[in-house]
Structures are given as C-alpha cells and as structure tokens.
Tab-separated table of C-alpha atoms in Angstrom:
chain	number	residue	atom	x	y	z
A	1	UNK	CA	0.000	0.000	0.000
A	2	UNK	CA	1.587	3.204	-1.332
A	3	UNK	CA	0.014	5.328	2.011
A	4	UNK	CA	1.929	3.065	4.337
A	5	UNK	CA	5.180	4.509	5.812
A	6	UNK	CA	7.967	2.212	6.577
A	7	UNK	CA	7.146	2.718	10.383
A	8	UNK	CA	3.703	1.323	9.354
A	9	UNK	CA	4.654	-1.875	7.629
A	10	UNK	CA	5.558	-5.159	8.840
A	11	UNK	CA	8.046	-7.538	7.484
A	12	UNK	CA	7.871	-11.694	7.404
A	13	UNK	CA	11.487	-13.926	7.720
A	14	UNK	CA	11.056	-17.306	6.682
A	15	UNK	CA	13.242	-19.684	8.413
A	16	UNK	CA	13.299	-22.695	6.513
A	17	UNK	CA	14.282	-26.378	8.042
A	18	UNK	CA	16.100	-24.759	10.790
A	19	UNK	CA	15.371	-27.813	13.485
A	20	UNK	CA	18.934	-28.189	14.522
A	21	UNK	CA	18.688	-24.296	15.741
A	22	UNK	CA	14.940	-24.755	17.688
A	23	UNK	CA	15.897	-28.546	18.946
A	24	UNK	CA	15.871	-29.199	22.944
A	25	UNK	CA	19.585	-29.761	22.241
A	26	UNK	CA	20.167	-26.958	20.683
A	27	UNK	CA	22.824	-25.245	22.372
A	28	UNK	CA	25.183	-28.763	22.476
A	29	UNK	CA	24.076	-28.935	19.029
A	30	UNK	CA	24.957	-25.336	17.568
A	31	UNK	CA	25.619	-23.521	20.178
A	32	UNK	CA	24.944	-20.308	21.441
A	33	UNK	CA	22.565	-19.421	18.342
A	34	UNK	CA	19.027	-19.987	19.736
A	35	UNK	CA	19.241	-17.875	22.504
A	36	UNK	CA	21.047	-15.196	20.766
A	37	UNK	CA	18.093	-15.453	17.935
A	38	UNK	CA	15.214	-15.311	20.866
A	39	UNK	CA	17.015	-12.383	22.610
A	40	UNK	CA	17.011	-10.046	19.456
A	41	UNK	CA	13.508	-11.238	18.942
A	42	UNK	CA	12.356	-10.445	22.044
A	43	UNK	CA	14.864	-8.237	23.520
A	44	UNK	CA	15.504	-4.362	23.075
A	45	UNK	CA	16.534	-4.454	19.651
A	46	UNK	CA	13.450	-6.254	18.332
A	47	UNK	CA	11.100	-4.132	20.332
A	48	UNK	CA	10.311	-1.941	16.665
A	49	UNK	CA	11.400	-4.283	14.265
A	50	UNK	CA	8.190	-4.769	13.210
A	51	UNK	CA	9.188	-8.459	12.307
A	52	UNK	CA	6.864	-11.867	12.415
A	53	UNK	CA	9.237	-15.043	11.986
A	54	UNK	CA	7.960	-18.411	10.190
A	55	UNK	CA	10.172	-21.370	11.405
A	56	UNK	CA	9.838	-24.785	9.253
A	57	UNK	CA	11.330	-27.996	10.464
A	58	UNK	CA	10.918	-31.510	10.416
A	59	UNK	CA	11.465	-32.057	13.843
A	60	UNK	CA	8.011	-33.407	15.914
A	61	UNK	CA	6.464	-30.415	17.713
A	62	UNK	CA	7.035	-31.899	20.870
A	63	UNK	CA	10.846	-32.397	20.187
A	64	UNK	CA	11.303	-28.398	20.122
A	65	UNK	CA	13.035	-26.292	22.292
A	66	UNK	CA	10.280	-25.006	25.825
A	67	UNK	CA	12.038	-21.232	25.249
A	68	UNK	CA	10.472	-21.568	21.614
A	69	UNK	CA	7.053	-22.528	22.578
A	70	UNK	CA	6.941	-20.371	25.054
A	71	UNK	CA	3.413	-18.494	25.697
A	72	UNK	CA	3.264	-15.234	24.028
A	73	UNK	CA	6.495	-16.391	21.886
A	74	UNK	CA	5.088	-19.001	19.480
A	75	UNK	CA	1.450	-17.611	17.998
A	76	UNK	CA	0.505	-21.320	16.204
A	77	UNK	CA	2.309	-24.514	15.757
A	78	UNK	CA	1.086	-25.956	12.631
A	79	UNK	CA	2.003	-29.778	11.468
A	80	UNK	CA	1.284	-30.845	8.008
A	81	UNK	CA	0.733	-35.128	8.666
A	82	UNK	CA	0.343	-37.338	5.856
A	83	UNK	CA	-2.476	-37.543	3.933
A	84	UNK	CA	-4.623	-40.680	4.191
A	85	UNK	CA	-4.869	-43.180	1.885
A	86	UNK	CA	-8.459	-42.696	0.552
A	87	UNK	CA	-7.516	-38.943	0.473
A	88	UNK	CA	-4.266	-39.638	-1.423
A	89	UNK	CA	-6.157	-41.697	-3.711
A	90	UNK	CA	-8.640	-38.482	-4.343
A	91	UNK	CA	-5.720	-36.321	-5.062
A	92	UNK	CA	-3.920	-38.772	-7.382
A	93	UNK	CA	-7.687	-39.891	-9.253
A	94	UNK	CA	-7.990	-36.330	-10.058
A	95	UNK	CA	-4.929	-35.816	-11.357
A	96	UNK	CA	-4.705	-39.025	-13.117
A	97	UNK	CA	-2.266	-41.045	-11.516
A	98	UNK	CA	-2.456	-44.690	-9.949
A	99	UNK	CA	-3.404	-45.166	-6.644
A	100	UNK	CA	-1.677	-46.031	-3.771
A	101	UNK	CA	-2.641	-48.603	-0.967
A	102	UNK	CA	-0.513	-45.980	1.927
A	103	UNK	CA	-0.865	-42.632	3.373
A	104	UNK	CA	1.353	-40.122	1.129
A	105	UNK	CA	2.730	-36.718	1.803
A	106	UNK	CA	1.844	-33.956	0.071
A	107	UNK	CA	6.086	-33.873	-1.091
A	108	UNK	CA	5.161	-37.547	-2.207
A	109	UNK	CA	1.737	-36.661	-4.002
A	110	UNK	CA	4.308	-33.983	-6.063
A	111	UNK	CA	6.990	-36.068	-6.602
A	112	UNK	CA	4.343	-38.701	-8.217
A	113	UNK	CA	2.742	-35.705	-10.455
A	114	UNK	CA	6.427	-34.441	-11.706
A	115	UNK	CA	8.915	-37.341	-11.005
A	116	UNK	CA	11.641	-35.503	-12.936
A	117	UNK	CA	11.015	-32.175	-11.523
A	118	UNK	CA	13.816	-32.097	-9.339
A	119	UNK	CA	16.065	-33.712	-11.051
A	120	UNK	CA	15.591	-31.382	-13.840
A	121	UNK	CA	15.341	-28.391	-11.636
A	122	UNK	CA	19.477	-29.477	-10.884
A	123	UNK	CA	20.695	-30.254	-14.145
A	124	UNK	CA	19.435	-26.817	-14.818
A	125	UNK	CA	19.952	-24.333	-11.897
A	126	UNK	CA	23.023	-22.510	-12.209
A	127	UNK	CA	25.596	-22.678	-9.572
A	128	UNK	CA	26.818	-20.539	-7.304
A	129	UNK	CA	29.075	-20.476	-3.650
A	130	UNK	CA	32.673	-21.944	-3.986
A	131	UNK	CA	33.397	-24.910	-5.442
C-alpha cells in the first residue's frame, strides 16, 4: 500500500528447516545461536522491528526447544501429517495417476505428479558459492 510509511509496515522472515537451531539440544548442538536469535527477537533491539518469523522444520512439535514454545512467543504450531490413503487416492484420481494402498505426503503426491522435476530443476539451476 503506497500510504503506508515504513514505520507502518511489517516484514515476514522465513526460516526454513532450521530444526537443529529450535531442537531441545540446541545449544550442544549449535551452540549459542538460539538464545542469541530469541534475545534479538524479544529483547531491546526487536522491540520496533516490526518483524513476524515463520520457522519450518521436520522435527516433531514436541521435540522443540520449551524457550520456543513459550506463551506469548510461538502464535501457532502448525504440522502438516500425511495424507490418508483414501484422500491420497482423491488427489492422485484427479490428477490421473495410480493409486496407492498408503498414506502419502503432500512432497510424495508432487513427486508422483512431476517425477523428474527435481532432477531437472538441478541439471538446470546454475551454480553458485565456492566450489
């Protein structure tokens, strides 16, 4: 919205498959990193940053650090479970693939639509970093 001023907007950070840095082990894991993270989150210098983070991970919900889930720290913890088999079977009926007698995730229910998507999206992508 061009009427907003940068004091009124709010930015997202997407954290993606960071489990090792919100684990209960975390700090004999990587150290220092989760507390540092959850101080400038909650601490003075977060304060006005105006900033919501979204944390993926793997991990089971329950396996998470307590500082993390904290009340007033963690607004909604939100796990995506398999799909079951009858509604895998919808999914891959409509989209004309064979059925499967298991539960699928939605990854897997991808993966069956484009099998050569990833491998195609490495041949192609360019690379970058050091080598």
């Amino acid at each position: 919205d061009p009427s907003k001023t940068d004091k009124d907007k709010h930015h997202v950070l997407i954290l993606e498959d960071t489990g090792e840095l919100l684990s209960a082990d975390a700090r004999s894991q990587v150290g220092a990193g989760l507390g540092k993270f959850l101080n400038l989150l909650d601490g003075i210098l977060g304060q006005d940053l105006r900033l919501s983070v979204i944390v993926t991970t793997n991990e089971p919900l329950g396996q998470l650090h307590k500082a993390v889930e904290r009340p007033g720290r963690c607004l909604v913890e939100i796990a995506f479970d398999n799909l079951s088999k009858d509604e895998a079977n919808v999914w891959l009926e409509k989209n004309g693939l064979e059925k499967t007698s298991e539960s699928m995730s939605l990854a897997e229910l991808y993966e069956a639509k484009h099998p050569n998507r990833i491998t195609s999206f490495k041949e192609n992508s360019k690379k970058i970093g050091f080598s």
